[in-house]
Amino acid sequence: MSLMDDDRPQKKTAHEIGSDLSMLSVDELKARVELLKTEIARLEAEATKKASGRIAAESLFRS
């Protein structure tokens, strides 16, 4: 590995559901948990946004 490799941007941590976790350190596991928590919050926010839009559209057509 050369010094030039250290200057490259590091790949963003990703998590694949069902992947082998045995080789990860405690810090890596905690980082993945935080990554997944952030993603869950993003998914829930989008679901709420879409549900609100659907409810507004349904009420518009019911009037």
Coordinates of C-alpha atoms in Angstrom, one line a residue:
M1 CA 0.0 0.0 0.0
S2 CA 1.5 3.4 -1.0
L3 CA 1.1 6.7 0.7
M4 CA -1.1 7.8 -2.2
D5 CA -3.8 5.2 -1.1
D6 CA -4.3 7.2 2.1
D7 CA -5.3 10.3 0.2
R8 CA -8.2 8.6 -1.6
P9 CA -11.7 9.2 -0.1
Q10 CA -12.7 6.3 2.0
K11 CA -15.8 4.4 1.0
K12 CA -18.8 5.2 3.0
T13 CA -19.7 2.6 5.6
A14 CA -22.5 0.4 4.3
H15 CA -24.4 -2.5 5.8
E16 CA -25.8 -5.4 4.0
I17 CA -28.7 -7.1 5.8
G18 CA -27.7 -10.6 6.9
S19 CA -24.0 -10.1 6.4
D20 CA -21.4 -11.8 8.6
L21 CA -20.7 -9.6 11.6
S22 CA -18.1 -11.8 13.3
M23 CA -15.1 -9.9 11.9
L24 CA -16.3 -6.4 12.9
S25 CA -15.0 -4.6 15.9
V26 CA -17.3 -3.2 18.6
D27 CA -16.7 0.3 17.2
E28 CA -17.6 -0.9 13.7
L29 CA -20.7 -2.5 15.0
K30 CA -21.7 0.7 16.8
A31 CA -21.1 2.7 13.7
R32 CA -23.4 0.4 11.7
V33 CA -26.1 0.6 14.4
E34 CA -25.9 4.4 14.1
L35 CA -26.0 4.3 10.3
L36 CA -29.1 2.0 10.4
K37 CA -30.8 4.2 13.0
T38 CA -30.3 7.2 10.8
E39 CA -31.7 5.3 7.8
I40 CA -34.7 4.2 9.8
A41 CA -35.5 7.8 10.8
R42 CA -35.2 8.8 7.1
L43 CA -37.5 6.0 6.0
E44 CA -40.1 6.8 8.7
A45 CA -40.0 10.5 7.8
E46 CA -40.6 9.7 4.1
A47 CA -43.4 7.3 5.0
T48 CA -45.1 10.0 7.2
K49 CA -44.7 12.6 4.4
K50 CA -46.3 10.3 1.9
A51 CA -49.1 9.3 4.2
S52 CA -49.9 13.0 4.9
G53 CA -50.0 13.6 1.1
R54 CA -52.3 10.7 0.6
I55 CA -54.7 11.8 3.4
A56 CA -54.8 15.3 2.0
A57 CA -55.6 14.0 -1.5
E58 CA -58.3 11.7 -0.2
S59 CA -59.9 14.5 1.7
L60 CA -59.8 16.8 -1.4
F61 CA -61.7 14.2 -3.5
R62 CA -64.2 13.4 -0.7
S63 CA -65.4 17.0 -0.5

